[in-house]
PDB file of C-alpha atoms in Angstrom:
ATOM      1  CA  MET A   1      -0.022  -0.027  -0.017  1.00 51.00           C
ATOM      2  CA  LEU A   2       1.430   3.432  -0.992  1.00 48.00           C
ATOM      3  CA  SER A   3       2.193   6.019   1.662  1.00 56.00           C
ATOM      4  CA  ASN A   4       0.889   9.623   1.366  1.00 55.00           C
ATOM      5  CA  PRO A   5       4.334  10.909   0.161  1.00 56.00           C
ATOM      6  CA  GLN A   6       4.449   8.218  -2.446  1.00 50.00           C
ATOM      7  CA  ILE A   7       0.933   9.017  -3.685  1.00 48.00           C
ATOM      8  CA  ALA A   8       1.923  12.740  -3.993  1.00 55.00           C
ATOM      9  CA  GLN A   9       5.035  11.894  -5.946  1.00 56.00           C
ATOM     10  CA  LEU A  10       3.016   9.609  -8.274  1.00 46.00           C
ATOM     11  CA  LYS A  11       0.552  12.536  -8.971  1.00 50.00           C
ATOM     12  CA  LYS A  12       3.507  14.842  -9.826  1.00 54.00           C
ATOM     13  CA  SER A  13       4.940  12.237 -12.249  1.00 52.00           C
ATOM     14  CA  CYS A  14       1.593  11.744 -13.893  1.00 48.00           C
ATOM     15  CA  LEU A  15       1.122  15.601 -14.412  1.00 44.00           C
ATOM     16  CA  ALA A  16       4.690  15.849 -15.807  1.00 47.00           C
ATOM     17  CA  LEU A  17       3.972  12.992 -18.278  1.00 41.00           C
ATOM     18  CA  VAL A  18       0.675  14.695 -19.395  1.00 40.00           C
ATOM     19  CA  ALA A  19       2.510  18.076 -19.873  1.00 44.00           C
ATOM     20  CA  PHE A  20       5.310  16.388 -21.890  1.00 40.00           C
ATOM     21  CA  ALA A  21       2.750  14.626 -24.126  1.00 42.00           C
ATOM     22  CA  ALA A  22       0.995  17.942 -24.764  1.00 45.00           C
ATOM     23  CA  LEU A  23       4.324  19.577 -25.882  1.00 44.00           C
ATOM     24  CA  CYS A  24       5.221  16.692 -28.178  1.00 47.00           C
ATOM     25  CA  TRP A  25       1.749  16.218 -29.700  1.00 46.00           C
ATOM     26  CA  PRO A  26       1.672  17.686 -33.178  1.00 53.00           C
ATOM     27  CA  PRO A  27      -0.751  20.679 -33.503  1.00 56.00           C
ATOM     28  CA  GLN A  28      -2.409  19.109 -36.581  1.00 59.00           C
ATOM     29  CA  ALA A  29      -3.073  15.927 -34.640  1.00 56.00           C
ATOM     30  CA  ALA A  30      -4.539  17.949 -31.686  1.00 53.00           C
ATOM     31  CA  ALA A  31      -6.753  19.913 -34.029  1.00 59.00           C
ATOM     32  CA  GLN A  32      -7.975  16.666 -35.637  1.00 59.00           C
ATOM     33  CA  GLN A  33      -8.679  15.159 -32.224  1.00 60.00           C
ATOM     34  CA  GLU A  34     -10.712  18.265 -31.349  1.00 59.00           C
ATOM     35  CA  LEU A  35     -12.654  18.018 -34.591  1.00 59.00           C
ATOM     36  CA  ASN A  36     -13.334  14.302 -33.980  1.00 62.00           C
ATOM     37  CA  PHE A  37     -14.545  15.143 -30.490  1.00 57.00           C
ATOM     38  CA  ALA A  38     -16.876  17.870 -31.698  1.00 60.00           C
ATOM     39  CA  THR A  39     -18.221  15.586 -34.463  1.00 63.00           C
ATOM     40  CA  GLY A  40     -18.730  12.794 -31.930  1.00 61.00           C
ATOM     41  CA  LEU A  41     -20.478  15.142 -29.570  1.00 59.00           C
ATOM     42  CA  THR A  42     -22.847  16.311 -32.436  1.00 64.00           C
ATOM     43  CA  GLN A  43     -23.637  12.700 -33.311  1.00 63.00           C
ATOM     44  CA  PHE A  44     -24.289  11.884 -29.677  1.00 60.00           C
ATOM     45  CA  ARG A  45     -26.694  14.820 -29.471  1.00 69.00           C
ATOM     46  CA  ASP A  46     -28.339  13.749 -32.641  1.00 74.00           C
ATOM     47  CA  LEU A  47     -28.681  10.227 -31.341  1.00 75.00           C
ATOM     48  CA  GLY A  48     -30.348  11.651 -28.177  1.00 79.00           C
ATOM     49  CA  GLN A  49     -33.054  13.151 -30.432  1.00 83.00           C
ATOM     50  CA  VAL A  50     -34.001   9.852 -32.209  1.00 87.00           C
ATOM     51  CA  LEU A  51     -36.580   8.828 -29.680  1.00 87.00           C
ATOM     52  CA  PRO A  52     -38.112  12.314 -29.170  1.00 83.00           C
ATOM     53  CA  ARG A  53     -38.440  12.702 -32.994  1.00 86.00           C
ATOM     54  CA  TYR A  54     -39.984   9.298 -33.421  1.00 90.00           C
ATOM     55  CA  LEU A  55     -42.599  10.092 -30.665  1.00 86.00           C
ATOM     56  CA  GLN A  56     -43.234  13.481 -32.262  1.00 87.00           C
ATOM     57  CA  ARG A  57     -44.045  11.838 -35.601  1.00 90.00           C
ATOM     58  CA  GLN A  58     -46.394   9.447 -33.799  1.00 90.00           C
ATOM     59  CA  ALA A  59     -48.080  12.383 -31.971  1.00 89.00           C
ATOM     60  CA  GLU A  60     -48.370  14.398 -35.167  1.00 91.00           C
ATOM     61  CA  ALA A  61     -50.093  11.427 -36.958  1.00 93.00           C
ATOM     62  CA  LEU A  62     -52.572  11.069 -34.024  1.00 90.00           C
ATOM     63  CA  LEU A  63     -53.362  14.848 -33.953  1.00 91.00           C
ATOM     64  CA  GLN A  64     -54.056  14.731 -37.730  1.00 93.00           C
ATOM     65  CA  GLU A  65     -56.307  11.835 -37.274  1.00 93.00           C
ATOM     66  CA  ARG A  66     -58.088  13.703 -34.471  1.00 91.00           C
ATOM     67  CA  GLU A  67     -58.575  16.749 -36.730  1.00 92.00           C
ATOM     68  CA  ARG A  68     -60.188  14.579 -39.379  1.00 94.00           C
ATOM     69  CA  GLU A  69     -62.602  13.070 -36.800  1.00 92.00           C
ATOM     70  CA  ILE A  70     -63.508  16.377 -35.231  1.00 92.00           C
ATOM     71  CA  VAL A  71     -64.653  17.778 -38.614  1.00 94.00           C
ATOM     72  CA  LEU A  72     -67.190  14.985 -38.779  1.00 93.00           C
ATOM     73  CA  LEU A  73     -68.932  15.959 -35.495  1.00 95.00           C
ATOM     74  CA  GLN A  74     -72.013  17.440 -37.137  1.00 93.00           C
ATOM     75  CA  ASP A  75     -74.976  16.210 -35.028  1.00 95.00           C
ATOM     76  CA  PRO A  76     -75.841  15.377 -31.462  1.00 95.00           C
ATOM     77  CA  GLN A  77     -75.415  11.621 -32.067  1.00 95.00           C
ATOM     78  CA  SER A  78     -71.807  12.015 -33.222  1.00 95.00           C
ATOM     79  CA  LEU A  79     -71.035  14.415 -30.376  1.00 93.00           C
ATOM     80  CA  ALA A  80     -72.403  11.867 -27.866  1.00 94.00           C
ATOM     81  CA  ARG A  81     -70.226   9.088 -29.392  1.00 94.00           C
ATOM     82  CA  ARG A  82     -67.155  11.293 -29.208  1.00 94.00           C
ATOM     83  CA  ARG A  83     -67.833  12.311 -25.633  1.00 93.00           C
ATOM     84  CA  ALA A  84     -68.266   8.670 -24.589  1.00 95.00           C
ATOM     85  CA  TYR A  85     -64.905   7.843 -26.349  1.00 93.00           C
ATOM     86  CA  VAL A  86     -63.026  10.694 -24.607  1.00 92.00           C
ATOM     87  CA  LYS A  87     -64.488   9.746 -21.195  1.00 95.00           C
ATOM     88  CA  GLN A  88     -63.452   6.177 -21.624  1.00 94.00           C
ATOM     89  CA  ALA A  89     -59.980   7.099 -22.847  1.00 91.00           C
ATOM     90  CA  ILE A  90     -59.383   9.301 -19.772  1.00 92.00           C
ATOM     91  CA  LEU A  91     -60.582   6.609 -17.346  1.00 94.00           C
ATOM     92  CA  GLU A  92     -58.370   4.004 -19.014  1.00 92.00           C
ATOM     93  CA  ALA A  93     -55.333   6.341 -18.984  1.00 90.00           C
ATOM     94  CA  ILE A  94     -55.643   7.112 -15.134  1.00 91.00           C
ATOM     95  CA  GLY A  95     -56.546   3.573 -14.193  1.00 91.00           C
ATOM     96  CA  GLY A  96     -60.240   4.178 -13.395  1.00 94.00           C
ATOM     97  CA  LEU A  97     -61.667   6.051 -10.447  1.00 95.00           C
ATOM     98  CA  PRO A  98     -61.521   5.034  -6.770  1.00 95.00           C
ATOM     99  CA  GLU A  99     -64.501   3.746  -4.822  1.00 95.00           C
ATOM    100  CA  ARG A 100     -66.715   6.426  -3.221  1.00 96.00           C
ATOM    101  CA  THR A 101     -66.180   6.500   0.506  1.00 98.00           C
ATOM    102  CA  PRO A 102     -67.647   8.850   3.198  1.00 97.00           C
ATOM    103  CA  LEU A 103     -66.523  12.498   2.818  1.00 98.00           C
ATOM    104  CA  ASN A 104     -66.614  13.069   6.569  1.00 98.00           C
ATOM    105  CA  ALA A 105     -66.877  16.755   5.804  1.00 98.00           C
ATOM    106  CA  ARG A 106     -66.779  19.341   8.481  1.00 98.00           C
ATOM    107  CA  VAL A 107     -66.758  23.111   8.713  1.00 98.00           C
ATOM    108  CA  VAL A 108     -63.803  24.243  10.834  1.00 97.00           C
ATOM    109  CA  GLY A 109     -64.143  28.010  10.559  1.00 97.00           C
ATOM    110  CA  VAL A 110     -66.212  30.893   9.163  1.00 98.00           C
ATOM    111  CA  ILE A 111     -65.143  34.291   7.805  1.00 97.00           C
ATOM    112  CA  ASP A 112     -67.951  36.923   7.507  1.00 96.00           C
ATOM    113  CA  GLN A 113     -67.599  39.511   4.803  1.00 96.00           C
ATOM    114  CA  PRO A 114     -70.021  42.144   3.465  1.00 94.00           C
ATOM    115  CA  GLY A 115     -72.327  40.374   1.038  1.00 95.00           C
ATOM    116  CA  TYR A 116     -70.900  36.870   1.525  1.00 97.00           C
ATOM    117  CA  ARG A 117     -69.332  34.544   3.986  1.00 97.00           C
ATOM    118  CA  ILE A 118     -66.554  31.943   3.714  1.00 98.00           C
ATOM    119  CA  GLU A 119     -66.719  28.473   5.337  1.00 98.00           C
ATOM    120  CA  LYS A 120     -63.520  26.643   5.826  1.00 98.00           C
ATOM    121  CA  VAL A 121     -64.201  23.048   5.006  1.00 98.00           C
ATOM    122  CA  ILE A 122     -62.238  19.783   5.320  1.00 98.00           C
ATOM    123  CA  PHE A 123     -63.253  16.589   3.616  1.00 98.00           C
ATOM    124  CA  GLU A 124     -61.741  13.217   2.747  1.00 98.00           C
ATOM    125  CA  SER A 125     -61.643  12.443  -0.883  1.00 97.00           C
ATOM    126  CA  LEU A 126     -60.196   9.013   0.081  1.00 97.00           C
ATOM    127  CA  PRO A 127     -60.060   7.540   3.547  1.00 97.00           C
ATOM    128  CA  GLY A 128     -57.466   9.658   5.485  1.00 96.00           C
ATOM    129  CA  PHE A 129     -56.727  11.783   2.450  1.00 96.00           C
ATOM    130  CA  TYR A 130     -57.741  15.180   3.520  1.00 97.00           C
ATOM    131  CA  VAL A 131     -58.852  18.051   1.249  1.00 98.00           C
ATOM    132  CA  THR A 132     -58.877  21.659   2.484  1.00 97.00           C
ATOM    133  CA  ALA A 133     -61.505  23.793   0.834  1.00 98.00           C
ATOM    134  CA  ASN A 134     -63.241  27.190   1.037  1.00 98.00           C
ATOM    135  CA  LEU A 135     -66.963  27.558   0.349  1.00 98.00           C
ATOM    136  CA  TYR A 136     -68.184  31.069  -0.594  1.00 98.00           C
ATOM    137  CA  LEU A 137     -71.845  31.622   0.185  1.00 98.00           C
ATOM    138  CA  PRO A 138     -73.990  34.634  -0.869  1.00 98.00           C
ATOM    139  CA  LYS A 139     -75.901  36.624   1.770  1.00 96.00           C
ATOM    140  CA  GLN A 140     -78.404  38.068  -0.678  1.00 93.00           C
ATOM    141  CA  GLY A 141     -81.039  36.490  -2.820  1.00 92.00           C
ATOM    142  CA  GLN A 142     -82.856  33.227  -2.092  1.00 92.00           C
ATOM    143  CA  PRO A 143     -81.502  29.607  -2.279  1.00 94.00           C
ATOM    144  CA  PRO A 144     -81.090  27.318  -3.989  1.00 97.00           C
ATOM    145  CA  TYR A 145     -78.367  29.208  -5.751  1.00 98.00           C
ATOM    146  CA  PRO A 146     -76.439  28.316  -8.917  1.00 98.00           C
ATOM    147  CA  ALA A 147     -72.962  27.072  -8.020  1.00 98.00           C
ATOM    148  CA  VAL A 148     -69.474  27.183  -9.413  1.00 98.00           C
ATOM    149  CA  LEU A 149     -66.820  24.513  -8.858  1.00 98.00           C
ATOM    150  CA  TYR A 150     -63.450  26.343  -8.998  1.00 98.00           C
ATOM    151  CA  PRO A 151     -60.381  24.040  -9.447  1.00 97.00           C
ATOM    152  CA  LEU A 152     -57.034  25.896  -8.980  1.00 95.00           C
ATOM    153  CA  GLY A 153     -53.834  26.169 -10.920  1.00 89.00           C
ATOM    154  CA  HIS A 154     -50.254  26.253  -9.773  1.00 87.00           C
ATOM    155  CA  GLU A 155     -50.326  29.793  -8.267  1.00 86.00           C
ATOM    156  CA  PRO A 156     -48.586  30.156  -4.864  1.00 83.00           C
ATOM    157  CA  GLY A 157     -50.738  29.665  -1.738  1.00 85.00           C
ATOM    158  CA  GLY A 158     -53.382  27.516  -3.347  1.00 89.00           C
ATOM    159  CA  LYS A 159     -56.845  28.717  -2.418  1.00 94.00           C
ATOM    160  CA  SER A 160     -55.412  31.766  -0.459  1.00 92.00           C
ATOM    161  CA  TYR A 161     -53.973  33.251  -3.690  1.00 92.00           C
ATOM    162  CA  GLU A 162     -55.257  36.842  -3.789  1.00 94.00           C
ATOM    163  CA  VAL A 163     -56.635  36.871  -7.329  1.00 94.00           C
ATOM    164  CA  TRP A 164     -58.748  33.746  -6.763  1.00 94.00           C
ATOM    165  CA  GLN A 165     -60.046  35.186  -3.528  1.00 95.00           C
ATOM    166  CA  ARG A 166     -61.312  38.172  -5.487  1.00 96.00           C
ATOM    167  CA  MET A 167     -62.812  35.930  -8.170  1.00 95.00           C
ATOM    168  CA  LEU A 168     -64.616  33.769  -5.691  1.00 97.00           C
ATOM    169  CA  ALA A 169     -65.847  36.747  -3.657  1.00 97.00           C
ATOM    170  CA  THR A 170     -67.201  38.347  -6.878  1.00 97.00           C
ATOM    171  CA  LEU A 171     -69.074  35.181  -7.661  1.00 97.00           C
ATOM    172  CA  ALA A 172     -70.622  35.070  -4.191  1.00 98.00           C
ATOM    173  CA  THR A 173     -71.705  38.768  -4.306  1.00 97.00           C
ATOM    174  CA  HIS A 174     -73.365  38.012  -7.615  1.00 97.00           C
ATOM    175  CA  GLY A 175     -75.482  35.188  -6.166  1.00 97.00           C
ATOM    176  CA  TYR A 176     -73.379  32.114  -6.804  1.00 98.00           C
ATOM    177  CA  VAL A 177     -72.165  29.545  -4.328  1.00 98.00           C
ATOM    178  CA  ALA A 178     -68.551  28.873  -5.191  1.00 98.00           C
ATOM    179  CA  LEU A 179     -66.204  26.067  -3.936  1.00 98.00           C
ATOM    180  CA  THR A 180     -62.445  25.929  -4.267  1.00 98.00           C
ATOM    181  CA  TRP A 181     -59.902  23.558  -2.726  1.00 97.00           C
ATOM    182  CA  ASP A 182     -56.142  23.171  -2.418  1.00 95.00           C
ATOM    183  CA  PRO A 183     -54.685  20.917  -5.037  1.00 93.00           C
ATOM    184  CA  VAL A 184     -52.456  18.165  -3.699  1.00 90.00           C
ATOM    185  CA  GLY A 185     -48.984  19.666  -3.207  1.00 87.00           C
ATOM    186  CA  GLN A 186     -50.270  23.174  -2.678  1.00 88.00           C
ATOM    187  CA  GLY A 187     -51.613  25.452   0.044  1.00 87.00           C
ATOM    188  CA  GLU A 188     -52.467  23.336   3.152  1.00 90.00           C
ATOM    189  CA  ARG A 189     -51.846  20.139   1.215  1.00 88.00           C
ATOM    190  CA  VAL A 190     -48.032  20.200   0.651  1.00 86.00           C
ATOM    191  CA  GLN A 191     -47.042  16.518   0.766  1.00 82.00           C
ATOM    192  CA  ILE A 192     -43.245  16.907   0.832  1.00 75.00           C
ATOM    193  CA  TRP A 193     -42.805  18.996   3.979  1.00 77.00           C
ATOM    194  CA  ASP A 194     -39.733  19.898   6.066  1.00 76.00           C
ATOM    195  CA  ASN A 195     -40.816  19.578   9.735  1.00 78.00           C
ATOM    196  CA  ASP A 196     -37.568  21.231  10.936  1.00 76.00           C
ATOM    197  CA  LEU A 197     -37.718  24.317   8.716  1.00 70.00           C
ATOM    198  CA  GLU A 198     -41.577  24.296   8.663  1.00 74.00           C
ATOM    199  CA  GLN A 199     -41.764  24.889   4.945  1.00 75.00           C
ATOM    200  CA  PRO A 200     -42.072  22.869   1.704  1.00 77.00           C
ATOM    201  CA  LYS A 201     -38.914  20.944   0.871  1.00 73.00           C
ATOM    202  CA  LEU A 202     -39.463  21.711  -2.917  1.00 75.00           C
ATOM    203  CA  GLY A 203     -39.470  25.219  -4.388  1.00 72.00           C
ATOM    204  CA  SER A 204     -42.771  25.211  -6.271  1.00 76.00           C
ATOM    205  CA  SER A 205     -45.986  23.263  -6.721  1.00 81.00           C
ATOM    206  CA  THR A 206     -44.976  22.074 -10.253  1.00 82.00           C
ATOM    207  CA  VAL A 207     -41.820  20.495  -8.939  1.00 84.00           C
ATOM    208  CA  GLU A 208     -43.767  18.713  -6.179  1.00 84.00           C
ATOM    209  CA  HIS A 209     -46.319  17.497  -8.691  1.00 84.00           C
ATOM    210  CA  THR A 210     -43.504  16.127 -10.839  1.00 86.00           C
ATOM    211  CA  MET A 211     -41.951  14.377  -7.867  1.00 86.00           C
ATOM    212  CA  LEU A 212     -45.339  12.948  -6.807  1.00 88.00           C
ATOM    213  CA  GLY A 213     -45.960  11.901 -10.432  1.00 87.00           C
ATOM    214  CA  VAL A 214     -42.645   9.951 -10.606  1.00 87.00           C
ATOM    215  CA  SER A 215     -43.604   8.215  -7.327  1.00 88.00           C
ATOM    216  CA  CYS A 216     -46.982   7.242  -8.888  1.00 87.00           C
ATOM    217  CA  LEU A 217     -45.437   5.957 -12.096  1.00 86.00           C
ATOM    218  CA  LEU A 218     -42.992   3.660 -10.231  1.00 89.00           C
ATOM    219  CA  VAL A 219     -46.007   1.756  -8.912  1.00 89.00           C
ATOM    220  CA  GLY A 220     -48.036   1.904 -12.084  1.00 87.00           C
ATOM    221  CA  ASP A 221     -50.267   4.782 -10.879  1.00 89.00           C
ATOM    222  CA  ASN A 222     -51.162   8.233 -12.151  1.00 89.00           C
ATOM    223  CA  LEU A 223     -51.185  11.518 -10.210  1.00 91.00           C
ATOM    224  CA  ALA A 224     -54.135  12.738 -12.319  1.00 91.00           C
ATOM    225  CA  ARG A 225     -56.268  10.052 -10.790  1.00 94.00           C
ATOM    226  CA  TYR A 226     -55.966  11.716  -7.426  1.00 94.00           C
ATOM    227  CA  THR A 227     -56.281  15.377  -8.622  1.00 94.00           C
ATOM    228  CA  ILE A 228     -59.435  14.384 -10.680  1.00 96.00           C
ATOM    229  CA  TRP A 229     -60.987  12.462  -7.837  1.00 97.00           C
ATOM    230  CA  ASP A 230     -60.398  15.392  -5.557  1.00 97.00           C
ATOM    231  CA  GLY A 231     -62.504  17.466  -7.976  1.00 98.00           C
ATOM    232  CA  ILE A 232     -65.244  14.878  -8.243  1.00 98.00           C
ATOM    233  CA  ARG A 233     -65.511  14.602  -4.446  1.00 98.00           C
ATOM    234  CA  ALA A 234     -65.548  18.429  -4.210  1.00 98.00           C
ATOM    235  CA  LEU A 235     -68.463  18.356  -6.470  1.00 98.00           C
ATOM    236  CA  ASP A 236     -70.109  15.748  -4.258  1.00 98.00           C
ATOM    237  CA  TYR A 237     -69.674  18.046  -1.281  1.00 98.00           C
ATOM    238  CA  LEU A 238     -71.026  21.068  -3.220  1.00 98.00           C
ATOM    239  CA  LEU A 239     -74.147  19.164  -4.145  1.00 98.00           C
ATOM    240  CA  SER A 240     -74.610  18.063  -0.581  1.00 97.00           C
ATOM    241  CA  ARG A 241     -75.188  21.665   0.431  1.00 97.00           C
ATOM    242  CA  PRO A 242     -78.927  22.693   0.716  1.00 96.00           C
ATOM    243  CA  GLU A 243     -78.035  26.157  -0.645  1.00 97.00           C
ATOM    244  CA  VAL A 244     -77.094  24.707  -4.085  1.00 98.00           C
ATOM    245  CA  ASP A 245     -79.282  24.086  -7.096  1.00 97.00           C
ATOM    246  CA  PRO A 246     -78.044  20.763  -8.540  1.00 97.00           C
ATOM    247  CA  LYS A 247     -79.376  21.622 -11.997  1.00 97.00           C
ATOM    248  CA  ARG A 248     -77.225  24.767 -12.260  1.00 98.00           C
ATOM    249  CA  ILE A 249     -73.614  23.692 -11.702  1.00 98.00           C
ATOM    250  CA  ALA A 250     -70.740  25.357 -13.582  1.00 98.00           C
ATOM    251  CA  CYS A 251     -66.975  24.612 -13.493  1.00 98.00           C
ATOM    252  CA  THR A 252     -64.166  27.009 -14.328  1.00 97.00           C
ATOM    253  CA  GLY A 253     -60.464  27.304 -13.537  1.00 95.00           C
ATOM    254  CA  ASN A 254     -57.224  28.827 -14.856  1.00 93.00           C
ATOM    255  CA  SER A 255     -54.034  27.196 -16.006  1.00 90.00           C
ATOM    256  CA  GLY A 256     -53.758  23.891 -14.124  1.00 90.00           C
ATOM    257  CA  GLY A 257     -57.348  24.673 -12.943  1.00 93.00           C
ATOM    258  CA  GLY A 258     -58.289  24.921 -16.651  1.00 93.00           C
ATOM    259  CA  THR A 259     -56.862  21.440 -17.238  1.00 91.00           C
ATOM    260  CA  GLN A 260     -58.822  20.166 -14.268  1.00 95.00           C
ATOM    261  CA  THR A 261     -62.008  21.848 -15.628  1.00 96.00           C
ATOM    262  CA  ALA A 262     -61.555  20.058 -18.962  1.00 94.00           C
ATOM    263  CA  TYR A 263     -61.073  16.663 -17.131  1.00 94.00           C
ATOM    264  CA  LEU A 264     -64.116  17.157 -14.896  1.00 97.00           C
ATOM    265  CA  ALA A 265     -66.326  18.345 -17.751  1.00 96.00           C
ATOM    266  CA  ALA A 266     -65.392  15.248 -19.729  1.00 95.00           C
ATOM    267  CA  LEU A 267     -66.139  12.870 -16.839  1.00 96.00           C
ATOM    268  CA  GLU A 268     -69.031  14.538 -14.945  1.00 96.00           C
ATOM    269  CA  ASP A 269     -72.508  14.794 -16.318  1.00 95.00           C
ATOM    270  CA  ARG A 270     -73.537  16.837 -13.296  1.00 97.00           C
ATOM    271  CA  ILE A 271     -71.619  19.845 -14.641  1.00 98.00           C
ATOM    272  CA  ALA A 272     -73.895  21.836 -16.985  1.00 97.00           C
ATOM    273  CA  VAL A 273     -71.380  24.540 -18.106  1.00 97.00           C
ATOM    274  CA  ALA A 274     -67.596  24.409 -18.280  1.00 97.00           C
ATOM    275  CA  ALA A 275     -65.214  27.302 -19.032  1.00 96.00           C
ATOM    276  CA  PRO A 276     -61.537  26.237 -18.950  1.00 94.00           C
ATOM    277  CA  SER A 277     -59.167  29.171 -19.001  1.00 92.00           C
ATOM    278  CA  CYS A 278     -55.574  29.428 -20.212  1.00 87.00           C
ATOM    279  CA  TYR A 279     -54.467  25.699 -20.211  1.00 79.00           C
ATOM    280  CA  LEU A 280     -52.806  23.164 -22.484  1.00 69.00           C
ATOM    281  CA  THR A 281     -55.340  23.487 -25.328  1.00 68.00           C
ATOM    282  CA  SER A 282     -53.012  22.778 -28.243  1.00 78.00           C
ATOM    283  CA  TRP A 283     -50.992  19.613 -28.042  1.00 80.00           C
ATOM    284  CA  ARG A 284     -49.362  20.279 -31.356  1.00 84.00           C
ATOM    285  CA  TRP A 285     -47.772  23.587 -30.278  1.00 84.00           C
ATOM    286  CA  LEU A 286     -46.989  22.275 -26.829  1.00 81.00           C
ATOM    287  CA  LEU A 287     -45.004  19.366 -28.237  1.00 82.00           C
ATOM    288  CA  ARG A 288     -43.176  21.648 -30.739  1.00 82.00           C
ATOM    289  CA  THR A 289     -42.165  24.155 -28.073  1.00 83.00           C
ATOM    290  CA  ILE A 290     -41.879  23.605 -24.382  1.00 80.00           C
ATOM    291  CA  GLY A 291     -42.860  19.931 -24.273  1.00 77.00           C
ATOM    292  CA  PRO A 292     -44.839  17.952 -21.676  1.00 74.00           C
ATOM    293  CA  GLN A 293     -45.654  19.678 -18.407  1.00 77.00           C
ATOM    294  CA  ASP A 294     -46.003  18.489 -14.795  1.00 79.00           C
ATOM    295  CA  ALA A 295     -47.410  15.122 -13.963  1.00 83.00           C
ATOM    296  CA  GLU A 296     -51.207  15.544 -13.609  1.00 84.00           C
ATOM    297  CA  GLN A 297     -51.215  17.120 -17.137  1.00 81.00           C
ATOM    298  CA  VAL A 298     -49.573  14.077 -18.799  1.00 77.00           C
ATOM    299  CA  LEU A 299     -51.880  11.065 -18.747  1.00 79.00           C
ATOM    300  CA  LEU A 300     -49.867   7.971 -19.689  1.00 75.00           C
ATOM    301  CA  PRO A 301     -50.175   6.610 -22.254  1.00 73.00           C
ATOM    302  CA  TRP A 302     -52.118   9.605 -23.565  1.00 71.00           C
ATOM    303  CA  LEU A 303     -50.846  10.613 -27.016  1.00 63.00           C
TER     304      LEU A 303
END
């Protein structure tokens, strides 16, 4: 076994040998080696694009097929067939929906405001899987009121995000009951939490969603199954309220909430009107530019 001085001397000898080789190496040979390295690097990079390009061609073909089919939707019967197909495709991609279990919903606080009040609600979308929600209730008019299901995007703070509070308060002052809830990984439902620092271990909700999505994939599951189910159970809770007219239910959300709005509208016959805002509406441009997004927006094996 070499001693420390022997190791140091060996390092010096190696460095001297490398320096000598560099001095003796012909400039043309060095330039040729550099060119070979650059060419090899380019070839390696091109090789790394083989699979993405193959998948891109597959996706483009499917999108063209979809466009040809959409043009043929000319009557209620063809629309109904298409809707049934999309619903079944989503359910197969996410592995079906869980069994309905008791919500065990409870109101844990109330905030009174001029023209409306907010009830702080907790329910269980799955046994022991808690969903934190806010229910906005009008003070004027007569129930039963029309209602709005309001899934959220990836903005910081979940349901406490200031813009969404303004939106929901506006709905309530205009005579709508509105329900929003923290998506998994956001607001009061951060899953990857640092108990010592009392803050999320990951920097943003999209990063947490990606990490949760990878965990799901490793066991053959899909994160979207949980986010969609949260929305369906939120609708169950909304319809359990006596203040709500079950025939007048709308759903709207922005960004990731727009994606959830599209999922829920496809799967839920109880939603009469859906208005998704600012979400992944064009797969073609998404795939040509920034690529797939966080886990609940990528339903394997979707495209």
